[in-house]
Amino acid sequence: MERRPRRNRMSPTVRNLIRETRLTPDQLILPLFIVDGTNIKNEIASMPGNFRMSLDHLLKEIEEAISLGINSIILFPGVDESLKDKTATYSYAENNFYLNATTKIKQTFPGLHLISDIAMDPYSSDGHDGLVENGKILNDKTLPILGKMAIAQAQAGFDWVGPSDMMDGRIGYIRETLDAAGHTETGILAYTAKYASAYYGPFRDALDSAPKAGDKKTYQMDPANRNEALIEGELDELEGADVLMVKPALHYLDIISDLKSSSNLPIAAYHVSGECAMLIAACQKGWLEFDKAMPEALLSIHRAGADMILTYFAKDFAKLYKAGKI
Ligand code: PBG
């Protein structure tokens, strides 16, 4: 035998020397859920270890994340039903708690990289990402609402805005709107290939944001499609995206890999709520070992081509990393 690949696996030292992929906490983005009020910290049943938090608790959570080396947060609002309407007016309202909290968070932690979500669903009485008329989700008529949301979020202090509705022309419209308002430094994390996935369930529980009727298949992508992700990537890049994202992550590693090799933009992957729930459930049953299965999942996403990963396990990963266990 002339070739013996096992020689390169013989000791921890040689394995470290030849290791092709390394994942560090500074490549992770932690998603957090904020609600209005004070002293609120409710665990999300389908996402153990994740909470809906009021700002006071959220600030402590962020402080802990930063101390572990996690400096990027994506923030989602849980909005009271009474504030939802058909046109999502609360999403850019003056007294919006999500926007006010953002300003406070940036004042408290100026070095924190803060990412928003631009979509109507948390604020919509229909629970859809766009305007609904006669059961149809409107593409172009939703744009001005998203533009208002983008400006309000940039003003509040978000570093990146994250248009997540998977409809057409979002990136170009939001880029133009932000630039016209002088927000040339606000970046756009494009939800480029977001699939109509069954794995968003726990997130929708967290925000009570499930569609009241129908599903999201006329705007989110068909899980069967691969080439279509490249079309979406091409458009988002042309329209001015700063980062392209694939979502979910683990069942879509081919898409991450395709986008990585077809674009020079950085690639993000969203390891979504259902992926997190699935792993936690198996670990709670004792069927998988969390400290090993979780880093393997995240490393696979990175190996496939994701430069950064949005994951509810960011803190868990950083703790293991700090302890020298990965
Ligand atoms: C809403 C949005 C969703 C997620 C992020 N932004 C849900 C959806 O599209 O229904 C899902 C994230 C997760 O499941 O962790 N536009």
Tab-separated table of C-alpha atoms and ligand atoms in Angstrom:
chain	number	residue	atom	x	y	z
A	1	MET	CA	0.000	0.000	0.000
A	2	GLU	CA	1.588	3.255	-1.066
A	3	ARG	CA	-1.144	5.529	0.175
A	4	ARG	CA	-2.134	5.283	3.836
A	5	PRO	CA	-4.409	8.218	4.772
A	6	ARG	CA	-4.499	6.925	8.354
A	7	ARG	CA	-0.946	8.239	8.906
A	8	ASN	CA	-2.515	11.717	9.079
A	9	ARG	CA	-4.885	10.659	11.844
A	10	MET	CA	-2.453	9.004	14.204
A	11	SER	CA	-2.267	11.589	17.003
A	12	PRO	CA	-4.219	14.619	18.198
A	13	THR	CA	-1.291	16.785	17.078
A	14	VAL	CA	-1.229	15.533	13.527
A	15	ARG	CA	-5.021	15.697	13.377
A	16	ASN	CA	-4.803	19.339	14.393
A	17	LEU	CA	-2.149	20.014	11.746
A	18	ILE	CA	-4.212	18.640	8.916
A	19	ARG	CA	-7.609	19.936	10.106
A	20	GLU	CA	-9.292	21.691	7.167
A	21	THR	CA	-12.078	23.552	8.907
A	22	ARG	CA	-12.158	25.459	12.156
A	23	LEU	CA	-15.155	27.143	13.638
A	24	THR	CA	-14.793	29.838	16.284
A	25	PRO	CA	-17.395	31.740	18.343
A	26	ASP	CA	-16.740	34.945	16.389
A	27	GLN	CA	-18.329	33.277	13.349
A	28	LEU	CA	-21.604	32.751	15.197
A	29	ILE	CA	-24.664	34.976	15.427
A	30	LEU	CA	-27.085	34.463	18.316
A	31	PRO	CA	-30.823	34.956	17.619
A	32	LEU	CA	-32.744	36.512	20.532
A	33	PHE	CA	-36.458	37.234	21.063
A	34	ILE	CA	-37.554	40.453	22.694
A	35	VAL	CA	-40.975	41.363	24.119
A	36	ASP	CA	-42.281	44.625	25.548
A	37	GLY	CA	-42.385	45.140	29.321
A	38	THR	CA	-40.078	44.509	32.254
A	39	ASN	CA	-38.970	41.454	34.196
A	40	ILE	CA	-40.235	39.012	31.579
A	41	LYS	CA	-38.291	35.862	30.804
A	42	ASN	CA	-40.472	33.067	29.440
A	43	GLU	CA	-38.926	29.916	28.125
A	44	ILE	CA	-40.100	28.858	24.659
A	45	ALA	CA	-41.468	25.346	25.154
A	46	SER	CA	-40.251	23.958	21.836
A	47	MET	CA	-36.824	25.599	22.215
A	48	PRO	CA	-35.548	24.769	25.710
A	49	GLY	CA	-32.913	27.258	26.867
A	50	ASN	CA	-34.367	30.043	24.681
A	51	PHE	CA	-36.573	32.758	26.084
A	52	ARG	CA	-38.872	35.622	25.195
A	53	MET	CA	-37.267	38.416	27.171
A	54	SER	CA	-37.955	42.001	28.101
A	55	LEU	CA	-35.103	44.463	27.598
A	56	ASP	CA	-33.792	44.245	31.194
A	57	HIS	CA	-33.204	40.494	30.889
A	58	LEU	CA	-32.047	40.809	27.294
A	59	LEU	CA	-29.236	43.184	28.286
A	60	LYS	CA	-27.963	40.598	30.778
A	61	GLU	CA	-28.200	37.878	28.155
A	62	ILE	CA	-26.194	39.990	25.694
A	63	GLU	CA	-23.586	40.747	28.337
A	64	GLU	CA	-23.136	37.024	28.931
A	65	ALA	CA	-22.902	36.344	25.180
A	66	ILE	CA	-20.230	39.011	24.762
A	67	SER	CA	-18.241	37.613	27.691
A	68	LEU	CA	-18.203	34.288	25.839
A	69	GLY	CA	-16.961	35.854	22.605
A	70	ILE	CA	-20.297	36.170	20.768
A	71	ASN	CA	-20.446	39.706	19.391
A	72	SER	CA	-23.270	39.410	16.878
A	73	ILE	CA	-26.965	39.230	17.696
A	74	ILE	CA	-30.028	38.963	15.469
A	75	LEU	CA	-33.074	40.300	17.246
A	76	PHE	CA	-36.726	39.310	16.666
A	77	PRO	CA	-39.744	41.018	18.231
A	78	GLY	CA	-42.676	39.217	19.865
A	79	VAL	CA	-45.536	41.669	19.308
A	80	ASP	CA	-48.804	41.719	21.247
A	81	GLU	CA	-51.819	40.631	19.129
A	82	SER	CA	-53.567	43.937	19.893
A	83	LEU	CA	-50.822	45.838	18.020
A	84	LYS	CA	-51.062	43.747	14.858
A	85	ASP	CA	-52.977	44.944	11.809
A	86	LYS	CA	-53.233	44.192	8.093
A	87	THR	CA	-50.518	46.697	7.131
A	88	ALA	CA	-48.045	46.105	9.985
A	89	THR	CA	-48.076	49.782	10.990
A	90	TYR	CA	-46.524	48.998	14.359
A	91	SER	CA	-43.346	47.814	12.600
A	92	TYR	CA	-42.185	51.405	12.093
A	93	ALA	CA	-44.249	53.193	14.764
A	94	GLU	CA	-42.612	55.960	16.826
A	95	ASN	CA	-42.986	54.163	20.154
A	96	ASN	CA	-42.083	50.697	18.840
A	97	PHE	CA	-40.416	48.788	21.701
A	98	TYR	CA	-38.171	46.771	19.351
A	99	LEU	CA	-36.686	49.949	17.865
A	100	ASN	CA	-36.343	51.679	21.245
A	101	ALA	CA	-34.657	48.598	22.697
A	102	THR	CA	-32.205	48.545	19.804
A	103	THR	CA	-31.073	52.091	20.514
A	104	LYS	CA	-30.596	51.210	24.182
A	105	ILE	CA	-28.683	48.010	23.335
A	106	LYS	CA	-26.337	49.886	20.988
A	107	GLN	CA	-25.726	52.543	23.648
A	108	THR	CA	-24.914	49.864	26.213
A	109	PHE	CA	-22.772	47.707	23.913
A	110	PRO	CA	-21.417	49.933	21.115
A	111	GLY	CA	-19.192	47.149	19.730
A	112	LEU	CA	-22.057	44.691	19.339
A	113	HIS	CA	-23.065	43.825	15.766
A	114	LEU	CA	-26.836	44.007	15.718
A	115	ILE	CA	-29.017	42.523	12.977
A	116	SER	CA	-32.736	43.103	12.373
A	117	ASP	CA	-35.543	41.241	10.661
A	118	ILE	CA	-37.492	43.009	7.922
A	119	ALA	CA	-40.769	41.233	7.251
A	120	MET	CA	-44.394	41.913	8.074
A	121	ASP	CA	-45.196	38.642	9.839
A	122	PRO	CA	-44.485	39.582	13.482
A	123	TYR	CA	-46.728	42.662	13.068
A	124	SER	CA	-49.354	41.348	10.663
A	125	SER	CA	-52.844	40.288	11.767
A	126	ASP	CA	-52.747	37.857	8.821
A	127	GLY	CA	-49.484	36.311	10.003
A	128	HIS	CA	-48.019	36.574	6.505
A	129	ASP	CA	-44.791	38.270	5.456
A	130	GLY	CA	-46.570	40.516	2.935
A	131	LEU	CA	-49.856	42.339	2.417
A	132	VAL	CA	-52.757	39.955	1.901
A	133	GLU	CA	-55.568	40.782	-0.533
A	134	ASN	CA	-58.254	38.210	-1.378
A	135	GLY	CA	-55.980	35.452	-0.148
A	136	LYS	CA	-53.085	36.629	-2.330
A	137	ILE	CA	-49.750	37.811	-0.931
A	138	LEU	CA	-48.844	41.029	-2.730
A	139	ASN	CA	-45.279	41.511	-3.891
A	140	ASP	CA	-44.842	45.140	-4.955
A	141	LYS	CA	-47.437	46.777	-2.697
A	142	THR	CA	-45.580	45.429	0.345
A	143	LEU	CA	-42.378	47.255	-0.617
A	144	PRO	CA	-43.134	50.714	0.856
A	145	ILE	CA	-43.880	49.099	4.242
A	146	LEU	CA	-40.539	47.281	4.149
A	147	GLY	CA	-38.822	50.533	3.156
A	148	LYS	CA	-40.289	52.302	6.196
A	149	MET	CA	-39.225	49.410	8.414
A	150	ALA	CA	-35.684	49.534	6.992
A	151	ILE	CA	-35.284	53.248	7.648
A	152	ALA	CA	-36.732	52.995	11.164
A	153	GLN	CA	-34.383	50.095	11.938
A	154	ALA	CA	-31.311	51.832	10.524
A	155	GLN	CA	-32.180	54.937	12.549
A	156	ALA	CA	-32.597	52.820	15.673
A	157	GLY	CA	-29.021	51.577	15.265
A	158	PHE	CA	-29.066	48.187	13.553
A	159	ASP	CA	-25.799	47.457	11.738
A	160	TRP	CA	-27.413	45.084	9.252
A	161	VAL	CA	-31.037	44.752	8.250
A	162	GLY	CA	-32.310	41.287	7.335
A	163	PRO	CA	-35.078	41.242	4.704
A	164	SER	CA	-36.567	37.783	5.280
A	165	ASP	CA	-39.787	37.666	3.261
A	166	MET	CA	-38.352	35.910	0.153
A	167	MET	CA	-40.312	38.076	-2.241
A	168	ASP	CA	-38.963	39.782	-5.346
A	169	GLY	CA	-36.960	42.979	-5.572
A	170	ARG	CA	-36.473	43.381	-1.800
A	171	ILE	CA	-32.736	43.944	-1.718
A	172	GLY	CA	-32.631	46.571	-4.478
A	173	TYR	CA	-35.584	48.484	-3.082
A	174	ILE	CA	-34.261	48.479	0.475
A	175	ARG	CA	-30.733	49.429	-0.642
A	176	GLU	CA	-32.091	52.404	-2.610
A	177	THR	CA	-34.382	53.463	0.218
A	178	LEU	CA	-31.616	53.282	2.816
A	179	ASP	CA	-29.148	55.163	0.612
A	180	ALA	CA	-31.659	57.889	-0.208
A	181	ALA	CA	-32.152	58.398	3.538
A	182	GLY	CA	-28.385	58.626	4.099
A	183	HIS	CA	-27.989	55.160	5.641
A	184	THR	CA	-25.215	54.085	3.313
A	185	GLU	CA	-23.381	52.270	6.101
A	186	THR	CA	-26.251	49.971	7.040
A	187	GLY	CA	-25.622	46.546	5.534
A	188	ILE	CA	-28.086	44.039	4.104
A	189	LEU	CA	-28.084	40.406	5.154
A	190	ALA	CA	-30.184	38.911	2.354
A	191	TYR	CA	-32.355	35.892	3.034
A	192	THR	CA	-31.358	34.634	-0.405
A	193	ALA	CA	-32.469	31.023	-0.331
A	194	LYS	CA	-35.088	30.661	2.355
A	195	TYR	CA	-37.101	27.504	1.911
A	196	ALA	CA	-40.761	26.837	2.736
A	197	SER	CA	-39.564	24.586	5.523
A	198	ALA	CA	-41.302	22.601	8.249
A	199	TYR	CA	-38.438	23.525	10.558
A	200	TYR	CA	-39.622	27.041	11.471
A	201	GLY	CA	-42.380	25.755	13.783
A	202	PRO	CA	-40.753	26.546	17.142
A	203	PHE	CA	-39.848	30.074	15.954
A	204	ARG	CA	-43.474	30.736	15.020
A	205	ASP	CA	-44.498	29.457	18.477
A	206	ALA	CA	-42.009	31.893	19.994
A	207	LEU	CA	-43.470	34.884	18.168
A	208	ASP	CA	-47.073	33.690	17.637
A	209	SER	CA	-46.392	34.502	14.003
A	210	ALA	CA	-47.811	31.497	12.150
A	211	PRO	CA	-49.960	32.371	9.090
A	212	LYS	CA	-53.675	32.614	9.992
A	213	ALA	CA	-54.581	31.057	6.634
A	214	GLY	CA	-52.637	29.299	3.911
A	215	ASP	CA	-48.905	28.712	3.870
A	216	LYS	CA	-45.779	30.507	2.661
A	217	LYS	CA	-45.203	28.451	-0.484
A	218	THR	CA	-45.880	31.313	-2.921
A	219	TYR	CA	-42.907	33.204	-1.573
A	220	GLN	CA	-40.514	30.847	0.233
A	221	MET	CA	-38.666	28.350	-1.963
A	222	ASP	CA	-39.611	24.756	-2.739
A	223	PRO	CA	-37.273	22.396	-0.815
A	224	ALA	CA	-36.895	20.410	-4.043
A	225	ASN	CA	-35.075	23.218	-5.852
A	226	ARG	CA	-31.374	23.796	-6.180
A	227	ASN	CA	-30.817	25.873	-9.349
A	228	GLU	CA	-33.399	28.385	-8.215
A	229	ALA	CA	-31.147	29.269	-5.265
A	230	LEU	CA	-28.495	30.377	-7.746
A	231	ILE	CA	-30.994	32.655	-9.505
A	232	GLU	CA	-31.895	34.179	-6.136
A	233	GLY	CA	-28.202	34.590	-5.328
A	234	GLU	CA	-27.501	36.306	-8.640
A	235	LEU	CA	-30.373	38.753	-8.126
A	236	ASP	CA	-29.520	39.575	-4.506
A	237	GLU	CA	-25.906	40.178	-5.451
A	238	LEU	CA	-26.884	42.466	-8.351
A	239	GLU	CA	-29.352	44.308	-6.128
A	240	GLY	CA	-26.667	45.128	-3.568
A	241	ALA	CA	-26.716	42.458	-0.840
A	242	ASP	CA	-23.708	42.419	1.508
A	243	VAL	CA	-24.174	38.812	2.612
A	244	LEU	CA	-26.187	35.923	1.111
A	245	MET	CA	-28.010	33.581	3.460
A	246	VAL	CA	-29.326	30.033	3.191
A	247	LYS	CA	-32.056	28.850	5.536
A	248	PRO	CA	-32.484	26.254	7.056
A	249	ALA	CA	-28.928	24.954	7.178
A	250	LEU	CA	-28.435	21.236	7.779
A	251	HIS	CA	-30.850	19.921	5.166
A	252	TYR	CA	-29.539	22.513	2.692
A	253	LEU	CA	-25.769	21.990	2.794
A	254	ASP	CA	-25.715	21.553	-1.000
A	255	ILE	CA	-27.258	24.992	-1.395
A	256	ILE	CA	-24.688	26.538	0.961
A	257	SER	CA	-21.927	24.897	-1.048
A	258	ASP	CA	-23.413	26.026	-4.392
A	259	LEU	CA	-23.752	29.643	-3.308
A	260	LYS	CA	-20.280	29.663	-1.799
A	261	SER	CA	-18.757	28.577	-5.077
A	262	SER	CA	-20.906	30.809	-7.287
A	263	SER	CA	-20.556	34.091	-5.391
A	264	ASN	CA	-17.725	36.082	-3.918
A	265	LEU	CA	-20.006	37.489	-1.246
A	266	PRO	CA	-19.820	36.097	2.295
A	267	ILE	CA	-22.306	33.285	2.930
A	268	ALA	CA	-24.426	32.932	6.059
A	269	ALA	CA	-26.510	29.930	7.092
A	270	TYR	CA	-29.401	29.933	9.544
A	271	HIS	CA	-29.465	26.830	11.733
A	272	VAL	CA	-33.158	27.299	12.467
A	273	SER	CA	-35.428	26.680	15.424
A	274	GLY	CA	-36.632	23.232	14.303
A	275	GLU	CA	-33.067	22.025	13.775
A	276	CYS	CA	-32.259	23.190	17.285
A	277	ALA	CA	-35.417	21.572	18.771
A	278	MET	CA	-34.671	18.272	17.058
A	279	LEU	CA	-31.190	18.047	18.532
A	280	ILE	CA	-32.229	19.092	22.025
A	281	ALA	CA	-35.066	16.543	22.055
A	282	ALA	CA	-32.754	13.679	21.067
A	283	CYS	CA	-30.217	14.759	23.695
A	284	GLN	CA	-32.895	15.000	26.398
A	285	LYS	CA	-33.853	11.427	25.617
A	286	GLY	CA	-30.240	10.434	26.010
A	287	TRP	CA	-30.080	9.317	22.393
A	288	LEU	CA	-27.421	11.836	21.353
A	289	GLU	CA	-24.640	13.526	23.290
A	290	PHE	CA	-25.151	17.294	23.099
A	291	ASP	CA	-21.536	18.393	23.596
A	292	LYS	CA	-20.488	16.285	20.618
A	293	ALA	CA	-23.534	16.327	18.318
A	294	MET	CA	-24.055	20.101	18.471
A	295	PRO	CA	-20.502	21.157	17.445
A	296	GLU	CA	-20.532	18.515	14.702
A	297	ALA	CA	-23.717	20.027	13.273
A	298	LEU	CA	-22.294	23.553	13.288
A	299	LEU	CA	-18.937	22.466	11.902
A	300	SER	CA	-20.698	20.698	9.006
A	301	ILE	CA	-22.506	23.899	8.113
A	302	HIS	CA	-19.203	25.780	8.132
A	303	ARG	CA	-17.450	23.052	6.122
A	304	ALA	CA	-20.171	23.240	3.463
A	305	GLY	CA	-19.268	26.901	2.922
A	306	ALA	CA	-21.016	29.092	5.476
A	307	ASP	CA	-18.713	31.880	6.650
A	308	MET	CA	-21.078	32.694	9.482
A	309	ILE	CA	-23.836	30.739	11.218
A	310	LEU	CA	-26.966	31.984	12.941
A	311	THR	CA	-27.594	29.515	15.721
A	312	TYR	CA	-29.467	29.227	19.008
A	313	PHE	CA	-26.466	27.184	20.189
A	314	ALA	CA	-23.993	30.072	19.879
A	315	LYS	CA	-23.487	30.355	23.644
A	316	ASP	CA	-23.269	26.585	24.153
A	317	PHE	CA	-20.668	26.379	21.416
A	318	ALA	CA	-18.681	29.283	22.855
A	319	LYS	CA	-18.678	27.685	26.322
A	320	LEU	CA	-17.254	24.439	24.964
A	321	TYR	CA	-14.738	26.418	22.932
A	322	LYS	CA	-13.648	28.413	25.975
A	323	ALA	CA	-13.245	25.196	27.975
A	324	GLY	CA	-10.958	23.838	25.233
A	325	LYS	CA	-13.408	21.038	24.411
A	326	ILE	CA	-13.589	21.883	20.704
B	1	PBG	C1	-39.961	35.545	9.529
B	1	PBG	C2	-38.859	34.625	9.942
B	1	PBG	C3	-38.996	33.248	10.219
B	1	PBG	C4	-37.752	32.817	10.699
B	1	PBG	C5	-36.893	33.920	10.684
B	1	PBG	N1	-37.589	35.031	10.198
B	1	PBG	C6	-40.173	32.371	10.178
B	1	PBG	C7	-40.915	32.182	8.925
B	1	PBG	O1	-40.443	32.490	7.828
B	1	PBG	O2	-42.052	31.731	9.041
B	1	PBG	C8	-37.465	31.420	11.158
B	1	PBG	C9	-36.298	31.229	12.073
B	1	PBG	C10	-36.255	29.940	12.809
B	1	PBG	O3	-37.094	29.009	12.590
B	1	PBG	O4	-35.380	29.808	13.657
B	1	PBG	N2	-39.913	36.238	8.379
